[in-house]
JSON list of C-alpha atoms in Angstrom, two decimals:
[
{"chain": "A", "resi": 1, "resn": "MET", "atom": "CA", "xyz": [-17.59, 12.66, 18.22]},
{"chain": "A", "resi": 2, "resn": "THR", "atom": "CA", "xyz": [-14.60, 11.39, 16.27]},
{"chain": "A", "resi": 3, "resn": "VAL", "atom": "CA", "xyz": [-13.94, 10.40, 12.67]},
{"chain": "A", "resi": 4, "resn": "TYR", "atom": "CA", "xyz": [-11.72, 7.28, 12.57]},
{"chain": "A", "resi": 5, "resn": "PHE", "atom": "CA", "xyz": [-9.73, 6.82, 9.36]},
{"chain": "A", "resi": 6, "resn": "ILE", "atom": "CA", "xyz": [-9.30, 3.04, 9.41]},
{"chain": "A", "resi": 7, "resn": "GLY", "atom": "CA", "xyz": [-6.85, 1.11, 7.26]},
{"chain": "A", "resi": 8, "resn": "ALA", "atom": "CA", "xyz": [-8.71, -2.01, 6.20]},
{"chain": "A", "resi": 9, "resn": "GLY", "atom": "CA", "xyz": [-5.76, -3.73, 4.54]},
{"chain": "A", "resi": 10, "resn": "PRO", "atom": "CA", "xyz": [-5.56, -4.68, 0.85]},
{"chain": "A", "resi": 11, "resn": "GLY", "atom": "CA", "xyz": [-8.66, -6.90, 0.62]},
{"chain": "A", "resi": 12, "resn": "ASP", "atom": "CA", "xyz": [-8.52, -9.91, 2.91]},
{"chain": "A", "resi": 13, "resn": "PRO", "atom": "CA", "xyz": [-11.06, -9.17, 5.69]},
{"chain": "A", "resi": 14, "resn": "ASP", "atom": "CA", "xyz": [-8.72, -10.81, 8.21]},
{"chain": "A", "resi": 15, "resn": "LEU", "atom": "CA", "xyz": [-5.94, -8.31, 7.44]},
{"chain": "A", "resi": 16, "resn": "ILE", "atom": "CA", "xyz": [-7.40, -5.54, 9.55]},
{"chain": "A", "resi": 17, "resn": "THR", "atom": "CA", "xyz": [-6.24, -4.60, 13.03]},
{"chain": "A", "resi": 18, "resn": "ILE", "atom": "CA", "xyz": [-8.26, -5.60, 16.06]},
{"chain": "A", "resi": 19, "resn": "LYS", "atom": "CA", "xyz": [-8.63, -1.90, 16.88]},
{"chain": "A", "resi": 20, "resn": "GLY", "atom": "CA", "xyz": [-9.94, -1.13, 13.40]},
{"chain": "A", "resi": 21, "resn": "ARG", "atom": "CA", "xyz": [-12.54, -3.91, 13.51]},
{"chain": "A", "resi": 22, "resn": "ARG", "atom": "CA", "xyz": [-13.70, -2.93, 16.99]},
{"chain": "A", "resi": 23, "resn": "LEU", "atom": "CA", "xyz": [-14.29, 0.63, 15.83]},
{"chain": "A", "resi": 24, "resn": "ILE", "atom": "CA", "xyz": [-16.32, -0.54, 12.84]},
{"chain": "A", "resi": 25, "resn": "GLU", "atom": "CA", "xyz": [-18.37, -2.67, 15.24]},
{"chain": "A", "resi": 26, "resn": "THR", "atom": "CA", "xyz": [-19.23, 0.33, 17.42]},
{"chain": "A", "resi": 27, "resn": "CYS", "atom": "CA", "xyz": [-19.52, 3.36, 15.10]},
{"chain": "A", "resi": 28, "resn": "LYS", "atom": "CA", "xyz": [-23.04, 4.48, 14.16]},
{"chain": "A", "resi": 29, "resn": "VAL", "atom": "CA", "xyz": [-21.82, 5.68, 10.76]},
{"chain": "A", "resi": 30, "resn": "CYS", "atom": "CA", "xyz": [-19.53, 3.71, 8.43]},
{"chain": "A", "resi": 31, "resn": "LEU", "atom": "CA", "xyz": [-18.31, 5.30, 5.21]},
{"chain": "A", "resi": 32, "resn": "TYR", "atom": "CA", "xyz": [-16.15, 2.90, 3.21]},
{"chain": "A", "resi": 33, "resn": "ALA", "atom": "CA", "xyz": [-14.30, 3.06, -0.09]},
{"chain": "A", "resi": 34, "resn": "GLY", "atom": "CA", "xyz": [-16.22, 0.27, -1.81]},
{"chain": "A", "resi": 35, "resn": "SER", "atom": "CA", "xyz": [-14.09, 0.15, -4.95]},
{"chain": "A", "resi": 36, "resn": "LEU", "atom": "CA", "xyz": [-11.18, -1.21, -2.89]},
{"chain": "A", "resi": 37, "resn": "VAL", "atom": "CA", "xyz": [-12.71, -2.32, 0.44]},
{"chain": "A", "resi": 38, "resn": "PRO", "atom": "CA", "xyz": [-14.83, -5.51, 0.34]},
{"chain": "A", "resi": 39, "resn": "GLU", "atom": "CA", "xyz": [-18.26, -5.39, 1.95]},
{"chain": "A", "resi": 40, "resn": "ALA", "atom": "CA", "xyz": [-17.11, -8.24, 4.22]},
{"chain": "A", "resi": 41, "resn": "VAL", "atom": "CA", "xyz": [-14.81, -5.78, 6.00]},
{"chain": "A", "resi": 42, "resn": "VAL", "atom": "CA", "xyz": [-17.74, -3.60, 7.10]},
{"chain": "A", "resi": 43, "resn": "ALA", "atom": "CA", "xyz": [-20.25, -6.41, 7.62]},
{"chain": "A", "resi": 44, "resn": "CYS", "atom": "CA", "xyz": [-19.55, -6.19, 11.37]},
{"chain": "A", "resi": 45, "resn": "ALA", "atom": "CA", "xyz": [-21.01, -2.67, 11.61]},
{"chain": "A", "resi": 46, "resn": "PRO", "atom": "CA", "xyz": [-24.01, -2.32, 13.99]},
{"chain": "A", "resi": 47, "resn": "GLU", "atom": "CA", "xyz": [-27.35, -3.35, 12.48]},
{"chain": "A", "resi": 48, "resn": "ASP", "atom": "CA", "xyz": [-28.70, 0.17, 12.91]},
{"chain": "A", "resi": 49, "resn": "ALA", "atom": "CA", "xyz": [-25.59, 1.90, 11.53]},
{"chain": "A", "resi": 50, "resn": "LEU", "atom": "CA", "xyz": [-25.55, 3.99, 8.38]},
{"chain": "A", "resi": 51, "resn": "VAL", "atom": "CA", "xyz": [-23.20, 2.07, 6.06]},
{"chain": "A", "resi": 52, "resn": "LYS", "atom": "CA", "xyz": [-22.43, 3.83, 2.79]},
{"chain": "A", "resi": 53, "resn": "ASP", "atom": "CA", "xyz": [-20.10, 3.12, -0.11]},
{"chain": "A", "resi": 54, "resn": "THR", "atom": "CA", "xyz": [-18.25, 6.36, -0.93]},
{"chain": "A", "resi": 55, "resn": "ALA", "atom": "CA", "xyz": [-16.82, 5.19, -4.27]},
{"chain": "A", "resi": 56, "resn": "PRO", "atom": "CA", "xyz": [-19.40, 7.16, -6.33]},
{"chain": "A", "resi": 57, "resn": "MET", "atom": "CA", "xyz": [-19.42, 10.16, -3.97]},
{"chain": "A", "resi": 58, "resn": "THR", "atom": "CA", "xyz": [-17.56, 13.47, -4.12]},
{"chain": "A", "resi": 59, "resn": "LEU", "atom": "CA", "xyz": [-15.51, 14.91, -1.29]},
{"chain": "A", "resi": 60, "resn": "ASP", "atom": "CA", "xyz": [-18.24, 17.47, -0.62]},
{"chain": "A", "resi": 61, "resn": "GLU", "atom": "CA", "xyz": [-20.87, 14.73, -0.32]},
{"chain": "A", "resi": 62, "resn": "ILE", "atom": "CA", "xyz": [-18.69, 12.73, 2.07]},
{"chain": "A", "resi": 63, "resn": "ILE", "atom": "CA", "xyz": [-18.18, 15.79, 4.29]},
{"chain": "A", "resi": 64, "resn": "VAL", "atom": "CA", "xyz": [-21.95, 16.40, 4.35]},
{"chain": "A", "resi": 65, "resn": "ASP", "atom": "CA", "xyz": [-22.48, 12.93, 5.82]},
{"chain": "A", "resi": 66, "resn": "ILE", "atom": "CA", "xyz": [-19.70, 13.50, 8.37]},
{"chain": "A", "resi": 67, "resn": "GLU", "atom": "CA", "xyz": [-21.21, 16.83, 9.38]},
{"chain": "A", "resi": 68, "resn": "ALA", "atom": "CA", "xyz": [-24.57, 15.13, 9.88]},
{"chain": "A", "resi": 69, "resn": "ALA", "atom": "CA", "xyz": [-22.93, 12.49, 12.07]},
{"chain": "A", "resi": 70, "resn": "HIS", "atom": "CA", "xyz": [-21.17, 15.24, 14.02]},
{"chain": "A", "resi": 71, "resn": "ALA", "atom": "CA", "xyz": [-24.46, 17.04, 14.64]},
{"chain": "A", "resi": 72, "resn": "ALA", "atom": "CA", "xyz": [-26.00, 13.78, 15.90]},
{"chain": "A", "resi": 73, "resn": "GLY", "atom": "CA", "xyz": [-22.97, 12.98, 18.09]},
{"chain": "A", "resi": 74, "resn": "HIS", "atom": "CA", "xyz": [-22.19, 9.78, 16.18]},
{"chain": "A", "resi": 75, "resn": "ASP", "atom": "CA", "xyz": [-18.63, 8.51, 15.65]},
{"chain": "A", "resi": 76, "resn": "VAL", "atom": "CA", "xyz": [-17.70, 7.74, 12.03]},
{"chain": "A", "resi": 77, "resn": "ALA", "atom": "CA", "xyz": [-15.68, 4.76, 10.77]},
{"chain": "A", "resi": 78, "resn": "ARG", "atom": "CA", "xyz": [-14.10, 6.11, 7.59]},
{"chain": "A", "resi": 79, "resn": "VAL", "atom": "CA", "xyz": [-12.72, 2.91, 6.09]},
{"chain": "A", "resi": 80, "resn": "HIS", "atom": "CA", "xyz": [-9.95, 3.05, 3.47]},
{"chain": "A", "resi": 81, "resn": "SER", "atom": "CA", "xyz": [-8.01, 0.28, 1.77]},
{"chain": "A", "resi": 82, "resn": "GLY", "atom": "CA", "xyz": [-4.46, -0.63, 2.74]},
{"chain": "A", "resi": 83, "resn": "ASP", "atom": "CA", "xyz": [-2.89, 1.91, 5.06]},
{"chain": "A", "resi": 84, "resn": "PRO", "atom": "CA", "xyz": [-4.52, 5.38, 5.01]},
{"chain": "A", "resi": 85, "resn": "SER", "atom": "CA", "xyz": [-1.14, 7.13, 4.97]},
{"chain": "A", "resi": 86, "resn": "LEU", "atom": "CA", "xyz": [-0.36, 5.86, 1.46]},
{"chain": "A", "resi": 87, "resn": "TYR", "atom": "CA", "xyz": [-2.43, 7.22, -1.43]},
{"chain": "A", "resi": 88, "resn": "GLY", "atom": "CA", "xyz": [-5.43, 7.30, 0.89]},
{"chain": "A", "resi": 89, "resn": "ALA", "atom": "CA", "xyz": [-6.66, 10.80, -0.06]},
{"chain": "A", "resi": 90, "resn": "ILE", "atom": "CA", "xyz": [-7.17, 11.45, 3.64]},
{"chain": "A", "resi": 91, "resn": "ALA", "atom": "CA", "xyz": [-5.17, 14.70, 3.75]},
{"chain": "A", "resi": 92, "resn": "GLU", "atom": "CA", "xyz": [-7.90, 16.61, 1.96]},
{"chain": "A", "resi": 93, "resn": "GLN", "atom": "CA", "xyz": [-10.56, 15.15, 4.24]},
{"chain": "A", "resi": 94, "resn": "ILE", "atom": "CA", "xyz": [-8.52, 15.99, 7.32]},
{"chain": "A", "resi": 95, "resn": "ARG", "atom": "CA", "xyz": [-8.15, 19.58, 6.10]},
{"chain": "A", "resi": 96, "resn": "ARG", "atom": "CA", "xyz": [-11.91, 19.86, 5.93]},
{"chain": "A", "resi": 97, "resn": "LEU", "atom": "CA", "xyz": [-12.38, 18.29, 9.35]},
{"chain": "A", "resi": 98, "resn": "LYS", "atom": "CA", "xyz": [-9.89, 20.71, 10.94]},
{"chain": "A", "resi": 99, "resn": "ALA", "atom": "CA", "xyz": [-11.75, 23.65, 9.41]},
{"chain": "A", "resi": 100, "resn": "LEU", "atom": "CA", "xyz": [-15.01, 22.32, 10.86]},
{"chain": "A", "resi": 101, "resn": "GLY", "atom": "CA", "xyz": [-13.50, 21.61, 14.27]},
{"chain": "A", "resi": 102, "resn": "ILE", "atom": "CA", "xyz": [-14.23, 17.86, 14.00]},
{"chain": "A", "resi": 103, "resn": "ASP", "atom": "CA", "xyz": [-11.90, 15.46, 15.83]},
{"chain": "A", "resi": 104, "resn": "TYR", "atom": "CA", "xyz": [-10.23, 12.60, 13.96]},
{"chain": "A", "resi": 105, "resn": "GLN", "atom": "CA", "xyz": [-7.83, 9.71, 14.50]},
{"chain": "A", "resi": 106, "resn": "ILE", "atom": "CA", "xyz": [-5.93, 7.49, 12.06]},
{"chain": "A", "resi": 107, "resn": "ILE", "atom": "CA", "xyz": [-5.86, 3.74, 12.58]},
{"chain": "A", "resi": 108, "resn": "PRO", "atom": "CA", "xyz": [-3.05, 2.17, 10.51]},
{"chain": "A", "resi": 109, "resn": "GLY", "atom": "CA", "xyz": [-3.53, -0.83, 8.28]},
{"chain": "A", "resi": 110, "resn": "VAL", "atom": "CA", "xyz": [-1.60, -3.38, 6.24]},
{"chain": "A", "resi": 111, "resn": "SER", "atom": "CA", "xyz": [-0.37, -1.84, 3.01]},
{"chain": "A", "resi": 112, "resn": "ALA", "atom": "CA", "xyz": [-0.66, -3.72, -0.27]},
{"chain": "A", "resi": 113, "resn": "TYR", "atom": "CA", "xyz": [3.11, -3.86, -0.74]},
{"chain": "A", "resi": 114, "resn": "ALA", "atom": "CA", "xyz": [3.56, -5.63, 2.61]},
{"chain": "A", "resi": 115, "resn": "ALA", "atom": "CA", "xyz": [0.70, -8.06, 1.96]},
{"chain": "A", "resi": 116, "resn": "ALA", "atom": "CA", "xyz": [2.03, -8.78, -1.52]},
{"chain": "A", "resi": 117, "resn": "ALA", "atom": "CA", "xyz": [5.55, -9.49, -0.24]},
{"chain": "A", "resi": 118, "resn": "ALA", "atom": "CA", "xyz": [4.09, -11.86, 2.35]},
{"chain": "A", "resi": 119, "resn": "ALA", "atom": "CA", "xyz": [1.97, -13.68, -0.22]},
{"chain": "A", "resi": 120, "resn": "LEU", "atom": "CA", "xyz": [5.01, -14.03, -2.49]},
{"chain": "A", "resi": 121, "resn": "GLY", "atom": "CA", "xyz": [7.19, -15.27, 0.35]},
{"chain": "A", "resi": 122, "resn": "ARG", "atom": "CA", "xyz": [9.80, -12.60, -0.39]},
{"chain": "A", "resi": 123, "resn": "GLU", "atom": "CA", "xyz": [11.91, -10.16, 1.59]},
{"chain": "A", "resi": 124, "resn": "LEU", "atom": "CA", "xyz": [12.21, -6.79, -0.14]},
{"chain": "A", "resi": 125, "resn": "THR", "atom": "CA", "xyz": [15.49, -5.84, 1.59]},
{"chain": "A", "resi": 126, "resn": "VAL", "atom": "CA", "xyz": [18.24, -8.38, 0.91]},
{"chain": "A", "resi": 127, "resn": "PRO", "atom": "CA", "xyz": [21.77, -7.90, 2.32]},
{"chain": "A", "resi": 128, "resn": "GLU", "atom": "CA", "xyz": [24.15, -6.23, -0.11]},
{"chain": "A", "resi": 129, "resn": "VAL", "atom": "CA", "xyz": [21.47, -6.27, -2.86]},
{"chain": "A", "resi": 130, "resn": "SER", "atom": "CA", "xyz": [18.92, -3.72, -1.69]},
{"chain": "A", "resi": 131, "resn": "GLN", "atom": "CA", "xyz": [18.39, -2.14, 1.71]},
{"chain": "A", "resi": 132, "resn": "THR", "atom": "CA", "xyz": [15.88, 0.47, 0.59]},
{"chain": "A", "resi": 133, "resn": "VAL", "atom": "CA", "xyz": [12.27, 0.26, -0.52]},
{"chain": "A", "resi": 134, "resn": "ILE", "atom": "CA", "xyz": [10.76, 3.22, -2.39]},
{"chain": "A", "resi": 135, "resn": "LEU", "atom": "CA", "xyz": [6.97, 3.56, -2.56]},
{"chain": "A", "resi": 136, "resn": "THR", "atom": "CA", "xyz": [5.97, 5.70, -5.50]},
{"chain": "A", "resi": 137, "resn": "ARG", "atom": "CA", "xyz": [3.66, 6.03, -8.50]},
{"chain": "A", "resi": 138, "resn": "THR", "atom": "CA", "xyz": [3.80, 7.55, -11.98]},
{"chain": "A", "resi": 139, "resn": "ALA", "atom": "CA", "xyz": [1.87, 10.46, -13.42]},
{"chain": "A", "resi": 140, "resn": "MET", "atom": "CA", "xyz": [-0.89, 9.54, -15.80]},
{"chain": "A", "resi": 141, "resn": "LYS", "atom": "CA", "xyz": [-4.33, 11.18, -15.53]},
{"chain": "A", "resi": 142, "resn": "SER", "atom": "CA", "xyz": [-3.90, 11.95, -11.84]},
{"chain": "A", "resi": 143, "resn": "SER", "atom": "CA", "xyz": [-1.90, 14.80, -10.28]},
{"chain": "A", "resi": 144, "resn": "ALA", "atom": "CA", "xyz": [1.62, 15.38, -11.57]},
{"chain": "A", "resi": 145, "resn": "MET", "atom": "CA", "xyz": [4.64, 13.98, -9.77]},
{"chain": "A", "resi": 146, "resn": "PRO", "atom": "CA", "xyz": [6.72, 16.52, -7.80]},
{"chain": "A", "resi": 147, "resn": "GLU", "atom": "CA", "xyz": [10.07, 17.54, -9.26]},
{"chain": "A", "resi": 148, "resn": "GLY", "atom": "CA", "xyz": [12.76, 14.98, -8.56]},
{"chain": "A", "resi": 149, "resn": "GLU", "atom": "CA", "xyz": [10.36, 12.08, -8.00]},
{"chain": "A", "resi": 150, "resn": "ASP", "atom": "CA", "xyz": [10.27, 10.72, -11.56]},
{"chain": "A", "resi": 151, "resn": "LEU", "atom": "CA", "xyz": [11.27, 7.09, -12.09]},
{"chain": "A", "resi": 152, "resn": "ASP", "atom": "CA", "xyz": [14.49, 8.03, -13.80]},
{"chain": "A", "resi": 153, "resn": "THR", "atom": "CA", "xyz": [15.63, 9.88, -10.69]},
{"chain": "A", "resi": 154, "resn": "LEU", "atom": "CA", "xyz": [14.40, 7.24, -8.22]},
{"chain": "A", "resi": 155, "resn": "GLY", "atom": "CA", "xyz": [15.79, 4.42, -10.33]},
{"chain": "A", "resi": 156, "resn": "ARG", "atom": "CA", "xyz": [19.34, 5.72, -9.94]},
{"chain": "A", "resi": 157, "resn": "SER", "atom": "CA", "xyz": [19.22, 4.41, -6.38]},
{"chain": "A", "resi": 158, "resn": "LYS", "atom": "CA", "xyz": [18.69, 0.84, -7.64]},
{"chain": "A", "resi": 159, "resn": "ALA", "atom": "CA", "xyz": [16.44, 0.33, -4.60]},
{"chain": "A", "resi": 160, "resn": "THR", "atom": "CA", "xyz": [13.46, -2.04, -4.57]},
{"chain": "A", "resi": 161, "resn": "LEU", "atom": "CA", "xyz": [10.58, -0.06, -6.05]},
{"chain": "A", "resi": 162, "resn": "ALA", "atom": "CA", "xyz": [6.91, -0.57, -5.21]},
{"chain": "A", "resi": 163, "resn": "ILE", "atom": "CA", "xyz": [5.08, 1.39, -7.87]},
{"chain": "A", "resi": 164, "resn": "HIS", "atom": "CA", "xyz": [1.39, 2.10, -7.23]},
{"chain": "A", "resi": 165, "resn": "LEU", "atom": "CA", "xyz": [-1.35, 3.19, -9.65]},
{"chain": "A", "resi": 166, "resn": "SER", "atom": "CA", "xyz": [0.78, 2.60, -12.73]},
{"chain": "A", "resi": 167, "resn": "VAL", "atom": "CA", "xyz": [-0.06, -0.76, -14.30]},
{"chain": "A", "resi": 168, "resn": "ARG", "atom": "CA", "xyz": [-1.28, 1.03, -17.43]},
{"chain": "A", "resi": 169, "resn": "ASN", "atom": "CA", "xyz": [2.00, 2.89, -17.61]},
{"chain": "A", "resi": 170, "resn": "LEU", "atom": "CA", "xyz": [4.37, -0.07, -17.94]},
{"chain": "A", "resi": 171, "resn": "LEU", "atom": "CA", "xyz": [5.94, 1.23, -21.14]},
{"chain": "A", "resi": 172, "resn": "GLU", "atom": "CA", "xyz": [7.17, 4.27, -19.24]},
{"chain": "A", "resi": 173, "resn": "VAL", "atom": "CA", "xyz": [8.27, 2.09, -16.31]},
{"chain": "A", "resi": 174, "resn": "GLU", "atom": "CA", "xyz": [10.36, -0.01, -18.73]},
{"chain": "A", "resi": 175, "resn": "ARG", "atom": "CA", "xyz": [11.76, 3.01, -20.56]},
{"chain": "A", "resi": 176, "resn": "GLN", "atom": "CA", "xyz": [12.89, 4.91, -17.46]},
{"chain": "A", "resi": 177, "resn": "LEU", "atom": "CA", "xyz": [14.15, 2.02, -15.34]},
{"chain": "A", "resi": 178, "resn": "THR", "atom": "CA", "xyz": [15.95, -0.23, -17.84]},
{"chain": "A", "resi": 179, "resn": "PRO", "atom": "CA", "xyz": [19.05, 2.00, -18.02]},
{"chain": "A", "resi": 180, "resn": "HIS", "atom": "CA", "xyz": [19.49, 1.68, -14.24]},
{"chain": "A", "resi": 181, "resn": "TYR", "atom": "CA", "xyz": [18.34, -1.85, -13.48]},
{"chain": "A", "resi": 182, "resn": "GLY", "atom": "CA", "xyz": [18.97, -3.65, -16.77]},
{"chain": "A", "resi": 183, "resn": "ALA", "atom": "CA", "xyz": [16.44, -5.30, -19.06]},
{"chain": "A", "resi": 184, "resn": "ASP", "atom": "CA", "xyz": [16.66, -8.57, -17.15]},
{"chain": "A", "resi": 185, "resn": "CYS", "atom": "CA", "xyz": [15.78, -7.03, -13.81]},
{"chain": "A", "resi": 186, "resn": "PRO", "atom": "CA", "xyz": [12.96, -8.97, -12.06]},
{"chain": "A", "resi": 187, "resn": "VAL", "atom": "CA", "xyz": [9.50, -7.38, -12.03]},
{"chain": "A", "resi": 188, "resn": "ILE", "atom": "CA", "xyz": [6.40, -8.68, -10.27]},
{"chain": "A", "resi": 189, "resn": "VAL", "atom": "CA", "xyz": [2.93, -7.29, -10.82]},
{"chain": "A", "resi": 190, "resn": "ALA", "atom": "CA", "xyz": [0.63, -8.00, -7.88]},
{"chain": "A", "resi": 191, "resn": "TYR", "atom": "CA", "xyz": [-3.05, -7.89, -8.81]},
{"chain": "A", "resi": 192, "resn": "ARG", "atom": "CA", "xyz": [-5.84, -7.43, -6.24]},
{"chain": "A", "resi": 193, "resn": "VAL", "atom": "CA", "xyz": [-3.74, -8.55, -3.31]},
{"chain": "A", "resi": 194, "resn": "GLY", "atom": "CA", "xyz": [-5.83, -10.14, -0.58]},
{"chain": "A", "resi": 195, "resn": "TRP", "atom": "CA", "xyz": [-8.90, -10.68, -2.75]},
{"chain": "A", "resi": 196, "resn": "PRO", "atom": "CA", "xyz": [-10.11, -14.13, -3.85]},
{"chain": "A", "resi": 197, "resn": "ASP", "atom": "CA", "xyz": [-8.88, -13.49, -7.39]},
{"chain": "A", "resi": 198, "resn": "GLU", "atom": "CA", "xyz": [-5.42, -12.19, -6.45]},
{"chain": "A", "resi": 199, "resn": "ALA", "atom": "CA", "xyz": [-2.73, -12.95, -9.00]},
{"chain": "A", "resi": 200, "resn": "PHE", "atom": "CA", "xyz": [0.99, -12.42, -9.40]},
{"chain": "A", "resi": 201, "resn": "ILE", "atom": "CA", "xyz": [2.68, -12.02, -12.76]},
{"chain": "A", "resi": 202, "resn": "GLU", "atom": "CA", "xyz": [6.47, -12.42, -12.73]},
{"chain": "A", "resi": 203, "resn": "GLY", "atom": "CA", "xyz": [8.76, -11.28, -15.48]},
{"chain": "A", "resi": 204, "resn": "THR", "atom": "CA", "xyz": [11.51, -8.78, -16.26]},
{"chain": "A", "resi": 205, "resn": "LEU", "atom": "CA", "xyz": [11.58, -5.17, -17.40]},
{"chain": "A", "resi": 206, "resn": "SER", "atom": "CA", "xyz": [11.83, -6.43, -20.95]},
{"chain": "A", "resi": 207, "resn": "ASP", "atom": "CA", "xyz": [8.77, -8.71, -20.99]},
{"chain": "A", "resi": 208, "resn": "ILE", "atom": "CA", "xyz": [6.44, -7.76, -18.10]},
{"chain": "A", "resi": 209, "resn": "ARG", "atom": "CA", "xyz": [4.38, -5.37, -20.26]},
{"chain": "A", "resi": 210, "resn": "GLU", "atom": "CA", "xyz": [3.42, -8.12, -22.71]},
{"chain": "A", "resi": 211, "resn": "LYS", "atom": "CA", "xyz": [2.64, -10.55, -19.89]},
{"chain": "A", "resi": 212, "resn": "VAL", "atom": "CA", "xyz": [0.35, -8.06, -18.15]},
{"chain": "A", "resi": 213, "resn": "ARG", "atom": "CA", "xyz": [-1.34, -7.21, -21.43]},
{"chain": "A", "resi": 214, "resn": "SER", "atom": "CA", "xyz": [-2.00, -10.91, -22.07]},
{"chain": "A", "resi": 215, "resn": "ALA", "atom": "CA", "xyz": [-3.53, -11.20, -18.59]},
{"chain": "A", "resi": 216, "resn": "LYS", "atom": "CA", "xyz": [-5.74, -8.17, -19.34]},
{"chain": "A", "resi": 217, "resn": "ILE", "atom": "CA", "xyz": [-4.84, -6.43, -16.09]},
{"chain": "A", "resi": 218, "resn": "THR", "atom": "CA", "xyz": [-5.58, -2.71, -16.25]},
{"chain": "A", "resi": 219, "resn": "ARG", "atom": "CA", "xyz": [-6.13, -1.61, -12.64]},
{"chain": "A", "resi": 220, "resn": "THR", "atom": "CA", "xyz": [-5.83, -2.51, -8.94]},
{"chain": "A", "resi": 221, "resn": "ALA", "atom": "CA", "xyz": [-2.24, -3.71, -9.32]},
{"chain": "A", "resi": 222, "resn": "LEU", "atom": "CA", "xyz": [1.10, -2.94, -7.71]},
{"chain": "A", "resi": 223, "resn": "ILE", "atom": "CA", "xyz": [4.44, -3.17, -9.57]},
{"chain": "A", "resi": 224, "resn": "PHE", "atom": "CA", "xyz": [7.61, -4.37, -7.83]},
{"chain": "A", "resi": 225, "resn": "VAL", "atom": "CA", "xyz": [10.95, -3.73, -9.53]},
{"chain": "A", "resi": 226, "resn": "GLY", "atom": "CA", "xyz": [14.33, -4.70, -8.12]},
{"chain": "A", "resi": 227, "resn": "HIS", "atom": "CA", "xyz": [17.08, -7.31, -7.96]},
{"chain": "A", "resi": 228, "resn": "ALA", "atom": "CA", "xyz": [16.07, -8.27, -4.42]},
{"chain": "A", "resi": 229, "resn": "LEU", "atom": "CA", "xyz": [13.13, -10.08, -6.01]},
{"chain": "A", "resi": 230, "resn": "ALA", "atom": "CA", "xyz": [15.39, -12.67, -7.61]},
{"chain": "A", "resi": 231, "resn": "ASP", "atom": "CA", "xyz": [16.20, -16.04, -6.09]},
{"chain": "A", "resi": 232, "resn": "GLN", "atom": "CA", "xyz": [19.95, -15.74, -5.81]},
{"chain": "A", "resi": 233, "resn": "ASP", "atom": "CA", "xyz": [23.00, -16.24, -3.65]},
{"chain": "A", "resi": 234, "resn": "PHE", "atom": "CA", "xyz": [23.42, -13.49, -1.11]},
{"chain": "A", "resi": 235, "resn": "ARG", "atom": "CA", "xyz": [25.20, -13.17, 2.21]},
{"chain": "A", "resi": 236, "resn": "ASP", "atom": "CA", "xyz": [23.36, -13.80, 5.48]},
{"chain": "A", "resi": 237, "resn": "SER", "atom": "CA", "xyz": [22.55, -10.72, 7.44]},
{"chain": "A", "resi": 238, "resn": "ALA", "atom": "CA", "xyz": [24.68, -9.86, 10.47]},
{"chain": "A", "resi": 239, "resn": "LEU", "atom": "CA", "xyz": [21.62, -9.96, 12.72]},
{"chain": "A", "resi": 240, "resn": "TYR", "atom": "CA", "xyz": [21.94, -13.65, 13.57]},
{"chain": "A", "resi": 241, "resn": "ASP", "atom": "CA", "xyz": [25.59, -14.15, 12.63]},
{"chain": "A", "resi": 242, "resn": "GLY", "atom": "CA", "xyz": [27.40, -15.80, 15.54]},
{"chain": "A", "resi": 243, "resn": "ALA", "atom": "CA", "xyz": [30.59, -13.93, 14.61]},
{"chain": "A", "resi": 244, "resn": "HIS", "atom": "CA", "xyz": [28.82, -10.59, 14.89]},
{"chain": "A", "resi": 245, "resn": "PRO", "atom": "CA", "xyz": [28.24, -9.61, 18.54]},
{"chain": "A", "resi": 246, "resn": "HIS", "atom": "CA", "xyz": [25.80, -6.87, 19.49]},
{"chain": "A", "resi": 247, "resn": "ILE", "atom": "CA", "xyz": [24.19, -5.48, 22.67]},
{"chain": "A", "resi": 248, "resn": "LEU", "atom": "CA", "xyz": [21.77, -8.40, 22.99]},
{"chain": "A", "resi": 249, "resn": "ARG", "atom": "CA", "xyz": [24.36, -11.01, 22.03]},
{"chain": "A", "resi": 250, "resn": "PRO", "atom": "CA", "xyz": [27.68, -9.89, 23.55]},
{"chain": "A", "resi": 251, "resn": "LYS", "atom": "CA", "xyz": [30.97, -11.42, 22.45]},
{"chain": "A", "resi": 252, "resn": "ARG", "atom": "CA", "xyz": [31.57, -14.57, 24.43]},
{"chain": "A", "resi": 253, "resn": "ALA", "atom": "CA", "xyz": [34.86, -15.11, 26.18]},
{"chain": "A", "resi": 254, "resn": "LYS", "atom": "CA", "xyz": [36.85, -18.08, 24.96]},
{"chain": "A", "resi": 255, "resn": "ALA", "atom": "CA", "xyz": [36.91, -21.01, 27.33]},
{"chain": "A", "resi": 256, "resn": "GLY", "atom": "CA", "xyz": [40.19, -21.15, 29.26]}
]
């Protein structure tokens, strides 16, 4: 018996791996995070499977269902949104499974930041503008941020930031990042990426808060901050530059 932590992607039922879908199709128990995973993602579960939305459940209640599946010898599809390695709350579940001697595997999925960048038609790492992407969040009512991971510290890098779970904290985002990026730095708020009602609000550090407030967005949103988001002149990368040889494209000898 194995518990499969499956990344379902950000919302679009087609943005799940073939492996993830096949596991949902075969597991006798399917526990999915219904607040962020559409029912369409788990609609392929077997007709006789136990399919349960864990959104209103506690960790203890989830583990009880997993223990029952273990006793019956049934594999469990534990379906999370995006990629389970990012803000998936799987570490605490894995700790319980290890204590119980229950096997598990993690099946990666498409993260919201990658799906949002694709939908926007943007590259997050632009030559000589930003070559680093930082995935982070801010502290509100959830657990505190570790020392050294506040936005003021991360913003000093001037990297492209993908800020999760923080759309209600835009005032703090503006306050901490403006000194490093400038008030005119592009910001994009991606709302419910991959869902039928997905939306993208574009602005700057100086006006994005008012735009988001007008749109009445208060949850399920990702905040991008960085100059790589701007349409601008930038140098081509060396990857396909004919004047830049590499191991797969050696320097060609001049014709004699």
